GROMACS .gro file of C-alpha atoms in nm:
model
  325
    1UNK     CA    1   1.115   5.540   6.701
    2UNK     CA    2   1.172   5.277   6.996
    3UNK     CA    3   1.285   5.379   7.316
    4UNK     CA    4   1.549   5.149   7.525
    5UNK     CA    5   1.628   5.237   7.899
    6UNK     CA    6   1.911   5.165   8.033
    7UNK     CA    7   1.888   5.105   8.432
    8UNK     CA    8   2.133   5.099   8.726
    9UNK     CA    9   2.020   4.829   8.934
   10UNK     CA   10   2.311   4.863   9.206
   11UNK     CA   11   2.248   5.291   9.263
   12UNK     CA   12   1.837   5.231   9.145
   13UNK     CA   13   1.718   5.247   9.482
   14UNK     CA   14   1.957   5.544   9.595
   15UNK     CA   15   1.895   5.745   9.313
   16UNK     CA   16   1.528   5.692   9.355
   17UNK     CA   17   1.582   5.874   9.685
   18UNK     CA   18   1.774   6.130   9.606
   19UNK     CA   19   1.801   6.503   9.648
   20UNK     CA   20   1.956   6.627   9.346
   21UNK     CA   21   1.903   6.759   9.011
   22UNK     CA   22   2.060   6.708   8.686
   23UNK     CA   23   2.253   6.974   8.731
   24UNK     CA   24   2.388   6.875   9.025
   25UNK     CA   25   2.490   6.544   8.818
   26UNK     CA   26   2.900   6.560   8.664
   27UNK     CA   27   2.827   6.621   8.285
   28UNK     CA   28   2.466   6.541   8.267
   29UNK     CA   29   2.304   6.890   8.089
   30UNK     CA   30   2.471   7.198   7.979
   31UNK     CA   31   2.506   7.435   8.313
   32UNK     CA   32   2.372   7.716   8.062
   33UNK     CA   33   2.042   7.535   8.069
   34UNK     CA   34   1.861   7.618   8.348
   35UNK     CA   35   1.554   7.420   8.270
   36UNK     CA   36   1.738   7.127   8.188
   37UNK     CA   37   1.944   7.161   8.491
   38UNK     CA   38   1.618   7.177   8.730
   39UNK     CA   39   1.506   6.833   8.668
   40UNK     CA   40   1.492   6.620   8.921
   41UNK     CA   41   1.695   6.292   8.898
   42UNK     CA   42   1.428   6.053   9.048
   43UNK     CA   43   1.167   6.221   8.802
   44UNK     CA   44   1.386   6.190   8.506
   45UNK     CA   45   1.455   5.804   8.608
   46UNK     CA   46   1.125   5.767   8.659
   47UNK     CA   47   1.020   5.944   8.287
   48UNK     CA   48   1.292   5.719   8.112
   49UNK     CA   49   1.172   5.399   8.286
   50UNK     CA   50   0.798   5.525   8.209
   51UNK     CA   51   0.828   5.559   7.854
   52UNK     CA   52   1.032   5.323   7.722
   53UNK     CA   53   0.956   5.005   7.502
   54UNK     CA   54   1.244   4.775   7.636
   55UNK     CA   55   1.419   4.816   7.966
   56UNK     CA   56   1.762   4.682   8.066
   57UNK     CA   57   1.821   4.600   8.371
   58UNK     CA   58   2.264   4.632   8.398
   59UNK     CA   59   2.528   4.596   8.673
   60UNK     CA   60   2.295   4.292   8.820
   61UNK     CA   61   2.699   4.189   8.911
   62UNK     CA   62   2.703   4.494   9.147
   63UNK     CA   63   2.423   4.477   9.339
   64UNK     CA   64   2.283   4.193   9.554
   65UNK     CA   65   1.965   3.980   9.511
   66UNK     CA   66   1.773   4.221   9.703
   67UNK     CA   67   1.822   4.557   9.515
   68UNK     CA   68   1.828   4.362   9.149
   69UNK     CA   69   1.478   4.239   9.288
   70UNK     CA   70   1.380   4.538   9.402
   71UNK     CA   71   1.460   4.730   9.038
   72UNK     CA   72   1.273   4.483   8.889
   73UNK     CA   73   0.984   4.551   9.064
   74UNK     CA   74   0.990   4.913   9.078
   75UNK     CA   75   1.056   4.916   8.660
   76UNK     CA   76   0.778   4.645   8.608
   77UNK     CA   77   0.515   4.856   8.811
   78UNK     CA   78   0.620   5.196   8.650
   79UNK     CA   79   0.615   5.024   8.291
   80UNK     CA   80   0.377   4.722   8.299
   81UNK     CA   81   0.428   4.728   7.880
   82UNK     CA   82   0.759   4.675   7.836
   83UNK     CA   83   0.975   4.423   7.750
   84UNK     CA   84   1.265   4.407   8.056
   85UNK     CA   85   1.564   4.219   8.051
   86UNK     CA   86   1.799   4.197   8.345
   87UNK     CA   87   2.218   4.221   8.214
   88UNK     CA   88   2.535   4.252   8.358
   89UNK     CA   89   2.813   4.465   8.161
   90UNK     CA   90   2.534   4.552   7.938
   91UNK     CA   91   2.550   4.221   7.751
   92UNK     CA   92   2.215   4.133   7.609
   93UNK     CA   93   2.168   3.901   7.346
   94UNK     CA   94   2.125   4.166   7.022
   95UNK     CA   95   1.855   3.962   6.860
   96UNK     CA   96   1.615   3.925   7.146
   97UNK     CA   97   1.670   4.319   7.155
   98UNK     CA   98   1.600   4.368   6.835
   99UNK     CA   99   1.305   4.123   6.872
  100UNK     CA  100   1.163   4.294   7.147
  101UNK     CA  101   1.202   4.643   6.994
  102UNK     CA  102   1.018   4.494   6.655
  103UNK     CA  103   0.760   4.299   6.872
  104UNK     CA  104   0.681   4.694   7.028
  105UNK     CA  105   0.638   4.787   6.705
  106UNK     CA  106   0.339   4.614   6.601
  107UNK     CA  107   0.200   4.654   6.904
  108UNK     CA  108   0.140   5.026   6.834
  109UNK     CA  109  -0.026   4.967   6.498
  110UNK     CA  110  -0.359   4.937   6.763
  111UNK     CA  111  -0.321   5.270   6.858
  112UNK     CA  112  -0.644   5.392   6.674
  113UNK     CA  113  -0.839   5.166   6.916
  114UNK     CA  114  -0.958   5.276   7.255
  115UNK     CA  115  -0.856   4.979   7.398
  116UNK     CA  116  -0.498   5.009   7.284
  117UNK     CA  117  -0.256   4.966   7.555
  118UNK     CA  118  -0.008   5.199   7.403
  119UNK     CA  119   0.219   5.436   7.637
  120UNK     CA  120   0.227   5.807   7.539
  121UNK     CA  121   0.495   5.984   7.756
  122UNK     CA  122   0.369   6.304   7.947
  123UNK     CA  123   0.627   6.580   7.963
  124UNK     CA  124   0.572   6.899   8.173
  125UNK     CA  125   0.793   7.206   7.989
  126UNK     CA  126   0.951   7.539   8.202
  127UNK     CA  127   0.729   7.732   8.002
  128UNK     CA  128   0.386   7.615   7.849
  129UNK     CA  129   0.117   7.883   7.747
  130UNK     CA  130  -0.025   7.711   7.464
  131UNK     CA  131  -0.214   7.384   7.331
  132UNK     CA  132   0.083   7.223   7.251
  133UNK     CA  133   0.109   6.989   7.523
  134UNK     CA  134   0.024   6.633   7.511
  135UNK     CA  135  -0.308   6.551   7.675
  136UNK     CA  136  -0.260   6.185   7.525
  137UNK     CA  137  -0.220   6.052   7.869
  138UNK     CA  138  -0.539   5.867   7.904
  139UNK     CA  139  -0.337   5.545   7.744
  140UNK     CA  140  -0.003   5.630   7.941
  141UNK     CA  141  -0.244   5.570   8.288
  142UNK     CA  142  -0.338   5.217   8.225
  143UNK     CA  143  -0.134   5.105   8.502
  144UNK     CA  144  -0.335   4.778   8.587
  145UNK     CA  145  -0.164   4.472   8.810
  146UNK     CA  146   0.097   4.358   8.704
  147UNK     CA  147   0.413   4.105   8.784
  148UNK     CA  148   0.523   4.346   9.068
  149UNK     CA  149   0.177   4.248   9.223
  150UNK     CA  150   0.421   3.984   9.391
  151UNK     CA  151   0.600   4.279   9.578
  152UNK     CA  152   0.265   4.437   9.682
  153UNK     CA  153   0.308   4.726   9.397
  154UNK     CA  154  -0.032   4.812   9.241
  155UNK     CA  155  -0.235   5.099   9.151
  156UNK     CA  156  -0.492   5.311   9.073
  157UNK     CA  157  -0.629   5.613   8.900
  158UNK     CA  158  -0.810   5.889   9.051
  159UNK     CA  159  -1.075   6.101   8.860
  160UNK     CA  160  -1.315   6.406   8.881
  161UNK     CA  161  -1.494   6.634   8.686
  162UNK     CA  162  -1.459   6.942   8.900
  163UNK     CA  163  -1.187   7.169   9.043
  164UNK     CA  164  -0.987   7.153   9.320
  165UNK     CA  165  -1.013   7.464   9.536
  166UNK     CA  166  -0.640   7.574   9.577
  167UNK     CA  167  -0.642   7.634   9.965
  168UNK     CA  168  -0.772   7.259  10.057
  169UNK     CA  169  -0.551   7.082   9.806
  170UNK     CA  170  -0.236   7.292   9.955
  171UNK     CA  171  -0.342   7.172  10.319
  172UNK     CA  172  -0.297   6.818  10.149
  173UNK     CA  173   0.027   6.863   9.997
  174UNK     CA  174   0.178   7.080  10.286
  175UNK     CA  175   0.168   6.747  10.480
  176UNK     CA  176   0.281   6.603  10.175
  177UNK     CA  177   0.528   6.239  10.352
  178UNK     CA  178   0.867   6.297  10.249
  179UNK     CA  179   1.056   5.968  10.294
  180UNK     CA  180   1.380   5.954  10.602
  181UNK     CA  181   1.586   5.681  10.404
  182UNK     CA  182   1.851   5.735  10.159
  183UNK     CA  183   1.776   5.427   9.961
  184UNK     CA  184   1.403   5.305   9.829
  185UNK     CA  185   1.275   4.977  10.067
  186UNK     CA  186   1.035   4.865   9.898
  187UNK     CA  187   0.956   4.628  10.204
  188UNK     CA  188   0.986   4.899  10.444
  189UNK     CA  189   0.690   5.116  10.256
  190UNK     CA  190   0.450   4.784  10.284
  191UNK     CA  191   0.461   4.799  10.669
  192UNK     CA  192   0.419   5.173  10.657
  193UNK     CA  193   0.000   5.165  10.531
  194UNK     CA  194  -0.146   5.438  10.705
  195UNK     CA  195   0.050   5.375  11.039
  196UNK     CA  196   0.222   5.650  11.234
  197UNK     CA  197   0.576   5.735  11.037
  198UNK     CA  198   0.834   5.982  11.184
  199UNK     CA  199   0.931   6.220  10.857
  200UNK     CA  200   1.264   6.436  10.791
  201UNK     CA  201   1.097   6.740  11.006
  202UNK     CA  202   1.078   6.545  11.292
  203UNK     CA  203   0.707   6.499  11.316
  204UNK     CA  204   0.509   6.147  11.353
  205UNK     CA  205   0.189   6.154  11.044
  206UNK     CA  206  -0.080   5.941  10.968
  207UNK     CA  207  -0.098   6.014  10.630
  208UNK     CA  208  -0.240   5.786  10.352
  209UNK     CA  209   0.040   5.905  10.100
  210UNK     CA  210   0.282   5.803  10.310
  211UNK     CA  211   0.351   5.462  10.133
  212UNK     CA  212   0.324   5.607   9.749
  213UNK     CA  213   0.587   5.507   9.555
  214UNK     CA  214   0.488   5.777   9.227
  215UNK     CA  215   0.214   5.985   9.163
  216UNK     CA  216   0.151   6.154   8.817
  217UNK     CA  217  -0.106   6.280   8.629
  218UNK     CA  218  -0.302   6.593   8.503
  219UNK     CA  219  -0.510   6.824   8.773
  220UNK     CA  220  -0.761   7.089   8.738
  221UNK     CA  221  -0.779   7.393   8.960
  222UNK     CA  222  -1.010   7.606   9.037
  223UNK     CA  223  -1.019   8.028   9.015
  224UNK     CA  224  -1.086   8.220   9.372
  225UNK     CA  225  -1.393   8.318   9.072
  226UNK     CA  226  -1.605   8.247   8.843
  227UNK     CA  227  -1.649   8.594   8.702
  228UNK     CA  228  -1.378   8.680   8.491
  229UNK     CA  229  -1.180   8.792   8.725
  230UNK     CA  230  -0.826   8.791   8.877
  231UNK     CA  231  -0.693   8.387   8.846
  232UNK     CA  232  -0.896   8.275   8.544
  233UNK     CA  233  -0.508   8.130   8.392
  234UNK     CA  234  -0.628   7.866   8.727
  235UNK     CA  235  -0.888   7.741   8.547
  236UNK     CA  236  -0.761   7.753   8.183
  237UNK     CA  237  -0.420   7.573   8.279
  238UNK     CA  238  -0.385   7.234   8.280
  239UNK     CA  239  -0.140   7.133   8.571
  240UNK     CA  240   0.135   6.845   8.559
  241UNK     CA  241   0.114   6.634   8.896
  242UNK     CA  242   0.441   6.483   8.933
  243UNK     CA  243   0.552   6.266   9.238
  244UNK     CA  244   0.832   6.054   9.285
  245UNK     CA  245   1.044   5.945   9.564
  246UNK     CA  246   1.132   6.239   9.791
  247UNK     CA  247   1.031   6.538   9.480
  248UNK     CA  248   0.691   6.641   9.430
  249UNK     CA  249   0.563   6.929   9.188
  250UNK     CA  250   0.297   7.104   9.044
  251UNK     CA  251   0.388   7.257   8.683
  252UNK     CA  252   0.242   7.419   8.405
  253UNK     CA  253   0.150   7.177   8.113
  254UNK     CA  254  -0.022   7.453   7.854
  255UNK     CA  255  -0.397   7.480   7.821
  256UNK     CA  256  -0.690   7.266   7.847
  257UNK     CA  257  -0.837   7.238   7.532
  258UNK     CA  258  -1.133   7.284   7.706
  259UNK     CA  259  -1.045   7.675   7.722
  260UNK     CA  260  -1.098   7.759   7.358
  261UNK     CA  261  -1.464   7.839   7.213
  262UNK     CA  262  -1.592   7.460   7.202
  263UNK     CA  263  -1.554   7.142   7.024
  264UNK     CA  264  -1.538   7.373   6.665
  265UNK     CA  265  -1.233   7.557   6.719
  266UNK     CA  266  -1.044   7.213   6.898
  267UNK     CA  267  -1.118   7.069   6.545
  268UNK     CA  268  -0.984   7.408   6.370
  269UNK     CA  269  -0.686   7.415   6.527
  270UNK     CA  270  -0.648   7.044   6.482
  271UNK     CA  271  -0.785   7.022   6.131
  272UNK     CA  272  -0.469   6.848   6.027
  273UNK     CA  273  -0.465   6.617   6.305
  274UNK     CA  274  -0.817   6.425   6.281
  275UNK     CA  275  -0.747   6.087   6.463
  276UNK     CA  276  -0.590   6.347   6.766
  277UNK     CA  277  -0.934   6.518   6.736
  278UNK     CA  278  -1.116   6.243   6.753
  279UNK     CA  279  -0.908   6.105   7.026
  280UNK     CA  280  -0.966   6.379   7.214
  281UNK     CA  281  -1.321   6.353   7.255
  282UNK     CA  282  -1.341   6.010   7.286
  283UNK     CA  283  -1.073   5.992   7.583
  284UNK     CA  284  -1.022   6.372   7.722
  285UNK     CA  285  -1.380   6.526   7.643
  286UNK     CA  286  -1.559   6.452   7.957
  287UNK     CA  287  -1.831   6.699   8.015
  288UNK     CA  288  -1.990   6.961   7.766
  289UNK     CA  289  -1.934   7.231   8.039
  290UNK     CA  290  -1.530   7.212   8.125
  291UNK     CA  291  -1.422   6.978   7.808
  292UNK     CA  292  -1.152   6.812   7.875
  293UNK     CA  293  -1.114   6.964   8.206
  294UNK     CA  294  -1.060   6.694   8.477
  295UNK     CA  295  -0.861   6.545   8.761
  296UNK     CA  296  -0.709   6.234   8.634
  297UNK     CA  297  -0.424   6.073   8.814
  298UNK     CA  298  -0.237   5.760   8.891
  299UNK     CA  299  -0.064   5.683   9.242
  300UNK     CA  300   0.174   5.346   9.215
  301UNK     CA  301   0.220   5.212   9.567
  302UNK     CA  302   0.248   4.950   9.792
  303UNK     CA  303   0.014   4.854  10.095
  304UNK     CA  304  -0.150   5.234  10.073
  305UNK     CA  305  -0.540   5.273  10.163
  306UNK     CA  306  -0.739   5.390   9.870
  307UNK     CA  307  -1.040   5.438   9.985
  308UNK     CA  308  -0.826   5.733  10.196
  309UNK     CA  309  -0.652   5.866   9.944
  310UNK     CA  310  -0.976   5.943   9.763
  311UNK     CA  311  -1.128   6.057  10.016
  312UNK     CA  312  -0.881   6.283  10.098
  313UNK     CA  313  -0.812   6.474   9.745
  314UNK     CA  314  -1.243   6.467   9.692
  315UNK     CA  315  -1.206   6.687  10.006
  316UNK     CA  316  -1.030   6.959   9.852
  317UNK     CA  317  -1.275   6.946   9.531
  318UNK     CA  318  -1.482   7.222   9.541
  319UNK     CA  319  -1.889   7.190   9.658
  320UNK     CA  320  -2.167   7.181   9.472
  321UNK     CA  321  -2.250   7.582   9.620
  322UNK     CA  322  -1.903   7.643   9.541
  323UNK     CA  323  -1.942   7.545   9.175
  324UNK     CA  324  -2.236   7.741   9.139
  325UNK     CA  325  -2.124   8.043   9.326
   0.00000   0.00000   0.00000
């Protein structure tokens, strides 16, 4: 199954900075579903843009040069893979749809090659105590350059093999940059950098996040101990890290595989899955200690400091004393 996104480019940048949920949306999820209903709207467009194989760009007849450009940008950096096409009423030539759909197709024959490029869409549920989320997103982080290098948009992925301790990485997102402006500038963020920037609460940061456009990935924390006691769920959870516009959150996305008795029992309880298996320790297995326990995130920006951004999040990872303590 191929995925087409359809995308607003005259309320893009709006809804990119906006407050609301889906169930604050006119008929967008039953009000029964509370889940559902959480969602963020920037999160969800960004998700939809994320993992789709074809993009269209509508209503370029609505909005100016400037925001269609804009879109364009923001899709191409968020979805480097895709085919996008750029419409007004929603007229797009069917066949070069259905060619670009077909084209997608083959492309994910590769997928039993570690160098596939192939997106796997990361979903974080309400509720997740199991293995059944997808830790596929090694493939779905492969944001490298791409045409929205000519806006300044790039990005990179940040990883580690040990914990974060919970009290430095809250310090971190406690000053977390939420964005003043009602509409995404995309030009606006590349003269932000590091510099000073006055935030909704009034107070002027210097804050390497501050020009971060989305951040996702999966995160590793650390229990208050490592003797069976009190928080182990910390360290047996795998957390969702999910960024965009003016939402951030920190969810439940099951357990690491890491958490049950070794490679044996991942292969037992994947016995009818053997290219997963396999895929797992080629991509997620990254120590013989934690498994596939790991920090592994992507930030998508424009003009941000990298260097500081590392720095900062290998600040809240915990010590070498603290990892044998």
């Amino acid at each position: 199954t191929k995925v087409v996104t359809l995308v607003d480019s005259s309320t893009f940048g709006i809804d990119w900075m906006s407050w609301n949920s889906a169930g604050d949306r006119d008929n967008w999820v039953d009000p029964a579903d509370e889940c559902a209903a959480s969602l963020k709207v920037t999160e969800l467009l960004a998700e939809q843009v994320e993992s789709a194989d074809t993009i269209v760009v509508n209503k370029i007849d609505l909005s100016d040069e400037a925001r269609t450009a804009q879109a364009m940008e923001v899709v191409k950096s968020l979805n480097p893979n895709a085919k996008v096409f750029q419409t007004q009423y929603g007229k797009t030539p069917l066949e070069e749809l259905l060619s670009s759909v077909k084209s997608e197709a083959k492309k994910t024959e590769c997928c039993s090659n570690p160098t596939c490029p192939s997106k796997v869409e990361v979903k974080a549920e309400c509720t997740a105590d199991d293995h059944s989320h997808d830790h596929s997103h090694s493939h779905s982080h492969s944001h490298s350059h791409s045409d929205s290098d000519a806006a300044g948009i790039t990005s990179f992925t940040y990883k580690a093999t040990r914990p974060f301790r919970m009290d430095r990485l809250l310090n971190v997102l406690n000053t977390w940059p939420v964005p003043v402006k009602d509409e995404l500038d995309i030009k606006a963020m590349s003269k932000y950098s590091s510099s000073s920037v006055t935030m909704l609460s009034g107070d002027t940061v210097d804050n390497p996040f501050v020009s971060i456009l989305r951040s996702k990935g999966f995160c590793w924390m650390a229990p208050n101990s490592w003797e069976g006691k009190g928080d182990q769920w910390r360290h047996e959870t795998a957390m969702y890290w999910s960024h965009a516009g003016k939402h951030f959150g920190i969810t439940s996305a099951g357990k690491w595989w890491g958490s049950l008795e070794g490679k044996e029992q991942v292969q037992m309880f994947l016995e009818d899955k053997p290219e997963e298996y396999e895929r797992i320790m080629r991509d997620d297995w990254v120590t013989d200690e934690f498994g596939d326990r790991r920090q592994e995130l992507v930030f998508i920006g424009v003009g941000y400091d990298e260097q500081k951004i590392r720095d900062s999040l290998d600040e809240c990872l915990l010590t070498d004393e603290e990892m044998e303590s």
